[in-house]
Amino acid sequence: MDDYPLLNLFLTMLYLFLWVMWFFLLFKVVTDLFRDHTLNGWAKAGWLIFVILLPYLGVLIYLIVRGRSMHERDANAVKDSEAAFRQYVREAAGTTGGGSGGSDHVNDLAKLAELKDKGALNEDEYERAKAKLLA
């Protein structure tokens, strides 16, 4: 280990880290290209060729030109994913009560609980209405 100084070891680790980060950034740019629905096929192909033939310059220019919209597309993808998940949960919860009427029962139970919390229904009225809904 005497022929490889500690500073060279740190530089080697730094170069390895930068190399891994470079590939992460390159994959992020290529992924963003294919996920962008506003670009047509020719524009995507042009950017991809530019990024592959001149990788450092291509990625740097891509980040300068389209960096802000990359973030917006990521944020929209997260919103769409969350909305799809919430819709799935709503549909799954609605089918547990026996078809599409299950979500109506859930809503009615929620309304009953709200009325009970506000004091419009006493405990006996709440239990009778709940039993009627669940029957």
Tab-separated table of N, CA, C and O in Angstrom:
chain	number	residue	atom	x	y	z
A	1	MET	N	0.817	-1.185	0.000
A	1	MET	CA	0.000	0.000	0.000
A	1	MET	C	0.863	1.252	0.000
A	1	MET	O	0.340	2.341	-0.148
A	2	ASP	N	2.144	1.108	0.132
A	2	ASP	CA	3.042	2.269	0.145
A	2	ASP	C	3.141	2.939	-1.211
A	2	ASP	O	3.401	4.136	-1.299
A	3	ASP	N	2.935	2.184	-2.272
A	3	ASP	CA	3.072	2.766	-3.605
A	3	ASP	C	1.784	3.464	-4.071
A	3	ASP	O	1.744	4.009	-5.158
A	4	TYR	N	0.725	3.428	-3.271
A	4	TYR	CA	-0.526	4.105	-3.604
A	4	TYR	C	-0.912	4.994	-2.427
A	4	TYR	O	-1.569	4.555	-1.487
A	5	PRO	N	-0.550	6.274	-2.479
A	5	PRO	CA	-0.782	7.170	-1.332
A	5	PRO	C	-2.265	7.350	-1.023
A	5	PRO	O	-3.140	7.104	-1.848
A	6	LEU	N	-2.510	7.815	0.176
A	6	LEU	CA	-3.874	8.007	0.661
A	6	LEU	C	-4.632	9.030	-0.180
A	6	LEU	O	-5.821	8.863	-0.452
A	7	LEU	N	-3.957	10.067	-0.624
A	7	LEU	CA	-4.608	11.071	-1.471
A	7	LEU	C	-5.086	10.447	-2.778
A	7	LEU	O	-6.187	10.754	-3.252
A	8	ASN	N	-4.311	9.565	-3.351
A	8	ASN	CA	-4.733	8.893	-4.586
A	8	ASN	C	-5.957	8.002	-4.334
A	8	ASN	O	-6.828	7.873	-5.198
A	9	LEU	N	-6.009	7.401	-3.162
A	9	LEU	CA	-7.167	6.583	-2.813
A	9	LEU	C	-8.418	7.461	-2.728
A	9	LEU	O	-9.479	7.103	-3.259
A	10	PHE	N	-8.315	8.609	-2.090
A	10	PHE	CA	-9.452	9.533	-2.013
A	10	PHE	C	-9.855	10.037	-3.398
A	10	PHE	O	-11.035	10.164	-3.695
A	11	LEU	N	-8.878	10.342	-4.242
A	11	LEU	CA	-9.200	10.792	-5.603
A	11	LEU	C	-9.880	9.686	-6.397
A	11	LEU	O	-10.819	9.950	-7.161
A	12	THR	N	-9.430	8.463	-6.227
A	12	THR	CA	-10.062	7.336	-6.915
A	12	THR	C	-11.507	7.179	-6.458
A	12	THR	O	-12.413	6.958	-7.271
A	13	MET	N	-11.739	7.311	-5.169
A	13	MET	CA	-13.114	7.231	-4.651
A	13	MET	C	-13.963	8.375	-5.188
A	13	MET	O	-15.138	8.188	-5.531
A	14	LEU	N	-13.386	9.577	-5.279
A	14	LEU	CA	-14.110	10.720	-5.824
A	14	LEU	C	-14.463	10.491	-7.288
A	14	LEU	O	-15.593	10.753	-7.706
A	15	TYR	N	-13.514	9.980	-8.066
A	15	TYR	CA	-13.775	9.702	-9.479
A	15	TYR	C	-14.852	8.637	-9.637
A	15	TYR	O	-15.720	8.751	-10.512
A	16	LEU	N	-14.827	7.617	-8.805
A	16	LEU	CA	-15.848	6.579	-8.866
A	16	LEU	C	-17.221	7.163	-8.519
A	16	LEU	O	-18.215	6.872	-9.196
A	17	PHE	N	-17.273	7.996	-7.498
A	17	PHE	CA	-18.529	8.642	-7.119
A	17	PHE	C	-19.044	9.517	-8.262
A	17	PHE	O	-20.238	9.474	-8.594
A	18	LEU	N	-18.189	10.320	-8.854
A	18	LEU	CA	-18.610	11.185	-9.958
A	18	LEU	C	-19.069	10.370	-11.163
A	18	LEU	O	-20.014	10.753	-11.862
A	19	TRP	N	-18.415	9.248	-11.414
A	19	TRP	CA	-18.786	8.376	-12.521
A	19	TRP	C	-20.188	7.799	-12.294
A	19	TRP	O	-21.017	7.800	-13.193
A	20	VAL	N	-20.464	7.335	-11.083
A	20	VAL	CA	-21.787	6.798	-10.761
A	20	VAL	C	-22.835	7.904	-10.857
A	20	VAL	O	-23.925	7.689	-11.401
A	21	MET	N	-22.527	9.083	-10.335
A	21	MET	CA	-23.471	10.196	-10.415
A	21	MET	C	-23.737	10.606	-11.864
A	21	MET	O	-24.851	11.002	-12.216
A	22	TRP	N	-22.702	10.525	-12.695
A	22	TRP	CA	-22.871	10.859	-14.098
A	22	TRP	C	-23.872	9.922	-14.758
A	22	TRP	O	-24.763	10.348	-15.487
A	23	PHE	N	-23.742	8.620	-14.495
A	23	PHE	CA	-24.679	7.666	-15.074
A	23	PHE	C	-26.088	7.877	-14.525
A	23	PHE	O	-27.073	7.744	-15.254
A	24	PHE	N	-26.200	8.209	-13.253
A	24	PHE	CA	-27.515	8.506	-12.686
A	24	PHE	C	-28.149	9.680	-13.421
A	24	PHE	O	-29.317	9.638	-13.800
A	25	LEU	N	-27.388	10.734	-13.637
A	25	LEU	CA	-27.892	11.917	-14.334
A	25	LEU	C	-28.243	11.590	-15.783
A	25	LEU	O	-29.284	12.030	-16.297
A	26	LEU	N	-27.418	10.807	-16.443
A	26	LEU	CA	-27.680	10.417	-17.828
A	26	LEU	C	-28.972	9.605	-17.921
A	26	LEU	O	-29.821	9.870	-18.787
A	27	PHE	N	-29.167	8.655	-17.022
A	27	PHE	CA	-30.393	7.860	-17.036
A	27	PHE	C	-31.615	8.722	-16.710
A	27	PHE	O	-32.700	8.500	-17.258
A	28	LYS	N	-31.440	9.682	-15.832
A	28	LYS	CA	-32.544	10.588	-15.490
A	28	LYS	C	-32.970	11.401	-16.716
A	28	LYS	O	-34.159	11.579	-16.972
A	29	VAL	N	-32.007	11.882	-17.459
A	29	VAL	CA	-32.310	12.668	-18.663
A	29	VAL	C	-32.991	11.797	-19.712
A	29	VAL	O	-34.000	12.195	-20.311
A	30	VAL	N	-32.482	10.604	-19.937
A	30	VAL	CA	-33.068	9.716	-20.950
A	30	VAL	C	-34.483	9.307	-20.524
A	30	VAL	O	-35.407	9.281	-21.340
A	31	THR	N	-34.662	9.011	-19.246
A	31	THR	CA	-35.994	8.665	-18.744
A	31	THR	C	-36.952	9.838	-18.918
A	31	THR	O	-38.108	9.651	-19.318
A	32	ASP	N	-36.483	11.040	-18.617
A	32	ASP	CA	-37.327	12.219	-18.782
A	32	ASP	C	-37.712	12.415	-20.244
A	32	ASP	O	-38.843	12.811	-20.535
A	33	LEU	N	-36.797	12.134	-21.146
A	33	LEU	CA	-37.109	12.256	-22.572
A	33	LEU	C	-38.261	11.342	-22.963
A	33	LEU	O	-39.185	11.754	-23.669
A	34	PHE	N	-38.205	10.101	-22.527
A	34	PHE	CA	-39.234	9.151	-22.933
A	34	PHE	C	-40.554	9.366	-22.205
A	34	PHE	O	-41.595	8.959	-22.701
A	35	ARG	N	-40.546	9.998	-21.048
A	35	ARG	CA	-41.784	10.255	-20.309
A	35	ARG	C	-42.477	11.542	-20.742
A	35	ARG	O	-43.623	11.768	-20.398
A	36	ASP	N	-41.777	12.391	-21.475
A	36	ASP	CA	-42.350	13.674	-21.877
A	36	ASP	C	-43.335	13.458	-23.022
A	36	ASP	O	-42.970	12.971	-24.090
A	37	HIS	N	-44.584	13.820	-22.796
A	37	HIS	CA	-45.611	13.638	-23.818
A	37	HIS	C	-45.761	14.860	-24.710
A	37	HIS	O	-46.504	14.812	-25.682
A	38	THR	N	-45.068	15.951	-24.383
A	38	THR	CA	-45.194	17.154	-25.208
A	38	THR	C	-44.257	17.121	-26.408
A	38	THR	O	-44.505	17.818	-27.384
A	39	LEU	N	-43.193	16.339	-26.329
A	39	LEU	CA	-42.261	16.240	-27.457
A	39	LEU	C	-42.741	15.188	-28.437
A	39	LEU	O	-43.248	14.136	-28.043
A	40	ASN	N	-42.540	15.473	-29.726
A	40	ASN	CA	-42.861	14.452	-30.716
A	40	ASN	C	-41.671	13.495	-30.858
A	40	ASN	O	-40.619	13.681	-30.241
A	41	GLY	N	-41.826	12.493	-31.656
A	41	GLY	CA	-40.795	11.470	-31.815
A	41	GLY	C	-39.482	12.009	-32.364
A	41	GLY	O	-38.395	11.595	-31.958
A	42	TRP	N	-39.554	12.950	-33.308
A	42	TRP	CA	-38.334	13.498	-33.902
A	42	TRP	C	-37.544	14.318	-32.887
A	42	TRP	O	-36.315	14.264	-32.849
A	43	ALA	N	-38.241	15.075	-32.083
A	43	ALA	CA	-37.552	15.866	-31.061
A	43	ALA	C	-36.896	14.957	-30.029
A	43	ALA	O	-35.759	15.193	-29.598
A	44	LYS	N	-37.591	13.896	-29.641
A	44	LYS	CA	-37.002	12.939	-28.702
A	44	LYS	C	-35.767	12.278	-29.300
A	44	LYS	O	-34.747	12.116	-28.626
A	45	ALA	N	-35.869	11.892	-30.564
A	45	ALA	CA	-34.731	11.260	-31.227
A	45	ALA	C	-33.555	12.227	-31.331
A	45	ALA	O	-32.392	11.840	-31.124
A	46	GLY	N	-33.841	13.493	-31.650
A	46	GLY	CA	-32.775	14.492	-31.741
A	46	GLY	C	-32.065	14.691	-30.409
A	46	GLY	O	-30.830	14.715	-30.347
A	47	TRP	N	-32.829	14.850	-29.345
A	47	TRP	CA	-32.216	15.002	-28.021
A	47	TRP	C	-31.422	13.758	-27.633
A	47	TRP	O	-30.323	13.859	-27.082
A	48	LEU	N	-31.969	12.586	-27.933
A	48	LEU	CA	-31.287	11.345	-27.571
A	48	LEU	C	-29.971	11.205	-28.331
A	48	LEU	O	-28.945	10.833	-27.733
A	49	ILE	N	-29.976	11.529	-29.605
A	49	ILE	CA	-28.735	11.467	-30.387
A	49	ILE	C	-27.729	12.473	-29.844
A	49	ILE	O	-26.534	12.169	-29.702
A	50	PHE	N	-28.198	13.673	-29.517
A	50	PHE	CA	-27.319	14.700	-28.970
A	50	PHE	C	-26.712	14.264	-27.641
A	50	PHE	O	-25.519	14.447	-27.390
A	51	VAL	N	-27.527	13.634	-26.788
A	51	VAL	CA	-27.039	13.188	-25.478
A	51	VAL	C	-26.081	12.008	-25.623
A	51	VAL	O	-25.120	11.893	-24.858
A	52	ILE	N	-26.294	11.158	-26.617
A	52	ILE	CA	-25.415	9.991	-26.787
A	52	ILE	C	-24.111	10.382	-27.469
A	52	ILE	O	-23.031	9.943	-27.063
A	53	LEU	N	-24.172	11.217	-28.501
A	53	LEU	CA	-22.952	11.567	-29.240
A	53	LEU	C	-22.064	12.545	-28.477
A	53	LEU	O	-20.841	12.447	-28.537
A	54	LEU	N	-22.640	13.513	-27.828
A	54	LEU	CA	-21.885	14.472	-27.018
A	54	LEU	C	-22.436	14.414	-25.592
A	54	LEU	O	-23.180	15.310	-25.163
A	55	PRO	N	-22.094	13.379	-24.834
A	55	PRO	CA	-22.796	13.135	-23.568
A	55	PRO	C	-22.704	14.278	-22.565
A	55	PRO	O	-23.727	14.699	-22.017
A	56	TYR	N	-21.530	14.783	-22.279
A	56	TYR	CA	-21.417	15.823	-21.257
A	56	TYR	C	-22.097	17.106	-21.698
A	56	TYR	O	-22.896	17.695	-20.964
A	57	LEU	N	-21.817	17.536	-22.895
A	57	LEU	CA	-22.417	18.754	-23.420
A	57	LEU	C	-23.924	18.580	-23.618
A	57	LEU	O	-24.716	19.462	-23.294
A	58	GLY	N	-24.331	17.419	-24.120
A	58	GLY	CA	-25.745	17.163	-24.362
A	58	GLY	C	-26.564	17.187	-23.083
A	58	GLY	O	-27.623	17.800	-23.028
A	59	VAL	N	-26.069	16.526	-22.039
A	59	VAL	CA	-26.794	16.503	-20.774
A	59	VAL	C	-26.813	17.890	-20.146
A	59	VAL	O	-27.833	18.336	-19.620
A	60	LEU	N	-25.687	18.592	-20.201
A	60	LEU	CA	-25.622	19.932	-19.635
A	60	LEU	C	-26.615	20.871	-20.331
A	60	LEU	O	-27.366	21.600	-19.675
A	61	ILE	N	-26.661	20.836	-21.643
A	61	ILE	CA	-27.589	21.690	-22.382
A	61	ILE	C	-29.035	21.266	-22.122
A	61	ILE	O	-29.922	22.108	-21.973
A	62	TYR	N	-29.276	19.947	-22.039
A	62	TYR	CA	-30.627	19.466	-21.740
A	62	TYR	C	-31.093	19.990	-20.382
A	62	TYR	O	-32.230	20.430	-20.241
A	63	LEU	N	-30.212	19.949	-19.397
A	63	LEU	CA	-30.575	20.434	-18.069
A	63	LEU	C	-30.823	21.939	-18.064
A	63	LEU	O	-31.706	22.424	-17.355
A	64	ILE	N	-30.055	22.671	-18.838
A	64	ILE	CA	-30.256	24.115	-18.910
A	64	ILE	C	-31.572	24.444	-19.614
A	64	ILE	O	-32.347	25.274	-19.141
A	65	VAL	N	-31.829	23.777	-20.731
A	65	VAL	CA	-33.006	24.097	-21.536
A	65	VAL	C	-34.285	23.550	-20.919
A	65	VAL	O	-35.307	24.233	-20.870
A	66	ARG	N	-34.240	22.309	-20.427
A	66	ARG	CA	-35.468	21.653	-19.998
A	66	ARG	C	-35.462	21.252	-18.524
A	66	ARG	O	-36.274	20.449	-18.083
A	67	GLY	N	-34.565	21.811	-17.738
A	67	GLY	CA	-34.443	21.432	-16.333
A	67	GLY	C	-35.675	21.752	-15.508
A	67	GLY	O	-36.128	20.943	-14.703
A	68	ARG	N	-36.238	22.927	-15.690
A	68	ARG	CA	-37.431	23.311	-14.931
A	68	ARG	C	-38.608	22.416	-15.285
A	68	ARG	O	-39.366	21.977	-14.430
A	69	SER	N	-38.761	22.128	-16.557
A	69	SER	CA	-39.895	21.283	-16.949
A	69	SER	C	-39.695	19.834	-16.503
A	69	SER	O	-40.679	19.107	-16.347
A	70	MET	N	-38.455	19.418	-16.275
A	70	MET	CA	-38.214	18.078	-15.720
A	70	MET	C	-38.870	17.971	-14.352
A	70	MET	O	-39.548	16.982	-14.040
A	71	HIS	N	-38.675	18.986	-13.538
A	71	HIS	CA	-39.266	18.985	-12.202
A	71	HIS	C	-40.789	19.001	-12.282
A	71	HIS	O	-41.466	18.293	-11.525
A	72	GLU	N	-41.332	19.802	-13.183
A	72	GLU	CA	-42.781	19.882	-13.324
A	72	GLU	C	-43.360	18.548	-13.775
A	72	GLU	O	-44.412	18.123	-13.286
A	73	ARG	N	-42.665	17.867	-14.697
A	73	ARG	CA	-43.147	16.557	-15.147
A	73	ARG	C	-43.081	15.535	-14.017
A	73	ARG	O	-43.973	14.705	-13.866
A	74	ASP	N	-42.020	15.580	-13.213
A	74	ASP	CA	-41.925	14.671	-12.071
A	74	ASP	C	-43.040	14.944	-11.068
A	74	ASP	O	-43.659	14.016	-10.546
A	75	ALA	N	-43.306	16.215	-10.796
A	75	ALA	CA	-44.368	16.566	-9.846
A	75	ALA	C	-45.729	16.132	-10.372
A	75	ALA	O	-46.564	15.612	-9.611
A	76	ASN	N	-45.971	16.309	-11.666
A	76	ASN	CA	-47.240	15.877	-12.253
A	76	ASN	C	-47.373	14.358	-12.225
A	76	ASN	O	-48.471	13.835	-12.008
A	77	ALA	N	-46.270	13.659	-12.441
A	77	ALA	CA	-46.314	12.194	-12.382
A	77	ALA	C	-46.648	11.723	-10.976
A	77	ALA	O	-47.417	10.772	-10.796
A	78	VAL	N	-46.106	12.398	-9.969
A	78	VAL	CA	-46.419	12.042	-8.584
A	78	VAL	C	-47.889	12.319	-8.291
A	78	VAL	O	-48.575	11.497	-7.662
A	79	LYS	N	-48.403	13.466	-8.751
A	79	LYS	CA	-49.815	13.792	-8.535
A	79	LYS	C	-50.724	12.771	-9.221
A	79	LYS	O	-51.724	12.334	-8.655
A	80	ASP	N	-50.385	12.406	-10.460
A	80	ASP	CA	-51.195	11.427	-11.188
A	80	ASP	C	-51.171	10.072	-10.498
A	80	ASP	O	-52.199	9.398	-10.396
A	81	SER	N	-50.009	9.688	-10.023
A	81	SER	CA	-49.879	8.414	-9.323
A	81	SER	C	-50.700	8.415	-8.033
A	81	SER	O	-51.384	7.439	-7.717
A	82	GLU	N	-50.631	9.503	-7.300
A	82	GLU	CA	-51.400	9.608	-6.056
A	82	GLU	C	-52.897	9.622	-6.338
A	82	GLU	O	-53.675	8.982	-5.626
A	83	ALA	N	-53.304	10.322	-7.386
A	83	ALA	CA	-54.728	10.351	-7.747
A	83	ALA	C	-55.207	8.962	-8.171
A	83	ALA	O	-56.314	8.547	-7.795
A	84	ALA	N	-54.386	8.243	-8.921
A	84	ALA	CA	-54.758	6.891	-9.325
A	84	ALA	C	-54.862	5.969	-8.118
A	84	ALA	O	-55.775	5.134	-8.033
A	85	PHE	N	-53.961	6.128	-7.162
A	85	PHE	CA	-54.019	5.320	-5.950
A	85	PHE	C	-55.270	5.629	-5.146
A	85	PHE	O	-55.958	4.724	-4.683
A	86	ARG	N	-55.589	6.911	-4.998
A	86	ARG	CA	-56.788	7.285	-4.252
A	86	ARG	C	-58.057	6.766	-4.949
A	86	ARG	O	-58.986	6.305	-4.293
A	87	GLN	N	-58.087	6.840	-6.268
A	87	GLN	CA	-59.229	6.321	-7.016
A	87	GLN	C	-59.349	4.813	-6.823
A	87	GLN	O	-60.455	4.291	-6.641
A	88	TYR	N	-58.226	4.118	-6.832
A	88	TYR	CA	-58.239	2.675	-6.607
A	88	TYR	C	-58.771	2.348	-5.218
A	88	TYR	O	-59.576	1.429	-5.051
A	89	VAL	N	-58.336	3.111	-4.223
A	89	VAL	CA	-58.804	2.876	-2.857
A	89	VAL	C	-60.301	3.133	-2.767
A	89	VAL	O	-61.035	2.368	-2.131
A	90	ARG	N	-60.783	4.193	-3.419
A	90	ARG	CA	-62.219	4.483	-3.408
A	90	ARG	C	-63.003	3.338	-4.050
A	90	ARG	O	-64.042	2.914	-3.546
A	91	GLU	N	-62.513	2.855	-5.190
A	91	GLU	CA	-63.200	1.762	-5.874
A	91	GLU	C	-63.166	0.487	-5.045
A	91	GLU	O	-64.154	-0.232	-4.962
A	92	ALA	N	-62.028	0.217	-4.433
A	92	ALA	CA	-61.915	-0.989	-3.613
A	92	ALA	C	-62.805	-0.897	-2.386
A	92	ALA	O	-63.436	-1.870	-1.985
A	93	ALA	N	-62.892	0.253	-1.776
A	93	ALA	CA	-63.752	0.424	-0.605
A	93	ALA	C	-65.214	0.372	-1.007
A	93	ALA	O	-66.050	-0.128	-0.255
A	94	GLY	N	-65.534	0.846	-2.188
A	94	GLY	CA	-66.921	0.844	-2.644
A	94	GLY	C	-67.418	-0.545	-2.981
A	94	GLY	O	-68.600	-0.826	-2.864
A	95	THR	N	-66.550	-1.455	-3.370
A	95	THR	CA	-66.984	-2.796	-3.751
A	95	THR	C	-67.108	-3.723	-2.557
A	95	THR	O	-67.655	-4.798	-2.680
A	96	THR	N	-66.635	-3.315	-1.370
A	96	THR	CA	-66.727	-4.209	-0.215
A	96	THR	C	-68.144	-4.326	0.300
A	96	THR	O	-68.496	-5.304	0.927
A	97	GLY	N	-68.994	-3.360	0.058
A	97	GLY	CA	-70.360	-3.382	0.550
A	97	GLY	C	-71.318	-4.072	-0.402
A	97	GLY	O	-72.509	-4.043	-0.192
A	98	GLY	N	-70.828	-4.669	-1.464
A	98	GLY	CA	-71.703	-5.385	-2.391
A	98	GLY	C	-72.021	-4.563	-3.618
A	98	GLY	O	-73.143	-4.152	-3.811
A	99	GLY	N	-71.051	-4.292	-4.429
A	99	GLY	CA	-71.289	-3.560	-5.670
A	99	GLY	C	-71.091	-2.080	-5.497
A	99	GLY	O	-70.452	-1.610	-4.586
A	100	SER	N	-71.707	-1.310	-6.385
A	100	SER	CA	-71.510	0.138	-6.367
A	100	SER	C	-72.238	0.796	-5.210
A	100	SER	O	-71.960	1.927	-4.872
A	101	GLY	N	-73.197	0.089	-4.569
A	101	GLY	CA	-73.915	0.664	-3.452
A	101	GLY	C	-73.069	0.736	-2.197
A	101	GLY	O	-73.445	1.390	-1.236
A	102	GLY	N	-71.943	0.064	-2.163
A	102	GLY	CA	-71.101	0.053	-0.976
A	102	GLY	C	-70.581	1.425	-0.623
A	102	GLY	O	-70.521	1.794	0.551
A	103	SER	N	-70.238	2.204	-1.620
A	103	SER	CA	-69.734	3.545	-1.334
A	103	SER	C	-70.851	4.438	-0.798
A	103	SER	O	-70.604	5.326	0.008
A	104	ASP	N	-72.109	4.174	-1.227
A	104	ASP	CA	-73.238	4.935	-0.691
A	104	ASP	C	-73.409	4.648	0.797
A	104	ASP	O	-73.682	5.550	1.582
A	105	HIS	N	-73.255	3.370	1.171
A	105	HIS	CA	-73.367	3.009	2.585
A	105	HIS	C	-72.273	3.683	3.410
A	105	HIS	O	-72.536	4.154	4.521
A	106	VAL	N	-71.091	3.716	2.865
A	106	VAL	CA	-69.989	4.365	3.578
A	106	VAL	C	-70.282	5.842	3.763
A	106	VAL	O	-70.090	6.403	4.848
A	107	ASN	N	-70.766	6.482	2.719
A	107	ASN	CA	-71.104	7.910	2.813
A	107	ASN	C	-72.239	8.146	3.810
A	107	ASN	O	-72.200	9.103	4.589
A	108	ASP	N	-73.250	7.256	3.771
A	108	ASP	CA	-74.368	7.411	4.702
A	108	ASP	C	-73.918	7.216	6.143
A	108	ASP	O	-74.355	7.949	7.041
A	109	LEU	N	-73.041	6.252	6.375
A	109	LEU	CA	-72.520	6.042	7.726
A	109	LEU	C	-71.703	7.242	8.192
A	109	LEU	O	-71.772	7.638	9.356
A	110	ALA	N	-70.946	7.804	7.285
A	110	ALA	CA	-70.163	8.990	7.638
A	110	ALA	C	-71.083	10.158	7.984
A	110	ALA	O	-70.822	10.904	8.939
A	111	LYS	N	-72.172	10.307	7.238
A	111	LYS	CA	-73.129	11.384	7.533
A	111	LYS	C	-73.801	11.163	8.884
A	111	LYS	O	-74.002	12.105	9.652
A	112	LEU	N	-74.134	9.898	9.166
A	112	LEU	CA	-74.739	9.590	10.466
A	112	LEU	C	-73.784	9.923	11.611
A	112	LEU	O	-74.191	10.499	12.624
A	113	ALA	N	-72.515	9.537	11.444
A	113	ALA	CA	-71.531	9.824	12.483
A	113	ALA	C	-71.360	11.322	12.668
A	113	ALA	O	-71.213	11.813	13.794
A	114	GLU	N	-71.420	12.061	11.574
A	114	GLU	CA	-71.304	13.524	11.662
A	114	GLU	C	-72.500	14.125	12.392
A	114	GLU	O	-72.338	15.015	13.243
A	115	LEU	N	-73.690	13.618	12.083
A	115	LEU	CA	-74.884	14.105	12.777
A	115	LEU	C	-74.826	13.781	14.268
A	115	LEU	O	-75.226	14.585	15.113
A	116	LYS	N	-74.319	12.602	14.597
A	116	LYS	CA	-74.197	12.224	16.002
A	116	LYS	C	-73.181	13.127	16.703
A	116	LYS	O	-73.402	13.567	17.830
A	117	ASP	N	-72.062	13.416	16.031
A	117	ASP	CA	-71.038	14.288	16.621
A	117	ASP	C	-71.556	15.703	16.840
A	117	ASP	O	-71.180	16.372	17.803
A	118	LYS	N	-72.414	16.171	15.935
A	118	LYS	CA	-72.974	17.526	16.074
A	118	LYS	C	-74.063	17.590	17.140
A	118	LYS	O	-74.457	18.669	17.550
A	119	GLY	N	-74.556	16.419	17.545
A	119	GLY	CA	-75.600	16.403	18.554
A	119	GLY	C	-76.997	16.346	17.974
A	119	GLY	O	-77.986	16.415	18.705
A	120	ALA	N	-77.136	16.231	16.660
A	120	ALA	CA	-78.456	16.163	16.038
A	120	ALA	C	-79.115	14.813	16.299
A	120	ALA	O	-80.345	14.706	16.263
A	121	LEU	N	-78.312	13.763	16.534
A	121	LEU	CA	-78.822	12.427	16.838
A	121	LEU	C	-78.294	11.998	18.198
A	121	LEU	O	-77.131	12.236	18.520
A	122	ASN	N	-79.164	11.340	18.972
A	122	ASN	CA	-78.649	10.768	20.219
A	122	ASN	C	-78.136	9.352	19.929
A	122	ASN	O	-78.234	8.863	18.789
A	123	GLU	N	-77.626	8.681	20.932
A	123	GLU	CA	-76.990	7.369	20.745
A	123	GLU	C	-77.991	6.327	20.230
A	123	GLU	O	-77.671	5.550	19.330
A	124	ASP	N	-79.195	6.307	20.751
A	124	ASP	CA	-80.203	5.321	20.325
A	124	ASP	C	-80.610	5.540	18.867
A	124	ASP	O	-80.724	4.587	18.089
A	125	GLU	N	-80.855	6.803	18.500
A	125	GLU	CA	-81.224	7.106	17.112
A	125	GLU	C	-80.099	6.733	16.152
A	125	GLU	O	-80.345	6.197	15.065
A	126	TYR	N	-78.879	7.010	16.583
A	126	TYR	CA	-77.712	6.668	15.750
A	126	TYR	C	-77.623	5.158	15.548
A	126	TYR	O	-77.424	4.679	14.423
A	127	GLU	N	-77.774	4.384	16.604
A	127	GLU	CA	-77.670	2.927	16.504
A	127	GLU	C	-78.787	2.348	15.640
A	127	GLU	O	-78.557	1.432	14.849
A	128	ARG	N	-80.023	2.873	15.770
A	128	ARG	CA	-81.132	2.391	14.948
A	128	ARG	C	-80.909	2.713	13.468
A	128	ARG	O	-81.126	1.869	12.605
A	129	ALA	N	-80.436	3.918	13.181
A	129	ALA	CA	-80.184	4.295	11.780
A	129	ALA	C	-79.032	3.489	11.203
A	129	ALA	O	-79.089	3.065	10.034
A	130	LYS	N	-78.024	3.232	12.005
A	130	LYS	CA	-76.890	2.439	11.538
A	130	LYS	C	-77.317	1.001	11.268
A	130	LYS	O	-76.945	0.407	10.245
A	131	ALA	N	-78.110	0.425	12.162
A	131	ALA	CA	-78.584	-0.940	11.960
A	131	ALA	C	-79.466	-1.020	10.713
A	131	ALA	O	-79.404	-2.001	9.953
A	132	LYS	N	-80.274	0.002	10.469
A	132	LYS	CA	-81.135	0.028	9.287
A	132	LYS	C	-80.293	0.086	8.007
A	132	LYS	O	-80.590	-0.568	7.021
A	133	LEU	N	-79.216	0.889	8.037
A	133	LEU	CA	-78.340	0.990	6.860
A	133	LEU	C	-77.595	-0.314	6.594
A	133	LEU	O	-77.442	-0.716	5.443
A	134	LEU	N	-77.135	-0.941	7.626
A	134	LEU	CA	-76.341	-2.157	7.459
A	134	LEU	C	-77.178	-3.396	7.186
A	134	LEU	O	-76.654	-4.417	6.763
A	135	ALA	N	-78.499	-3.318	7.409
A	135	ALA	CA	-79.363	-4.485	7.199
A	135	ALA	C	-79.642	-4.703	5.713
A	135	ALA	O	-79.479	-3.912	4.889
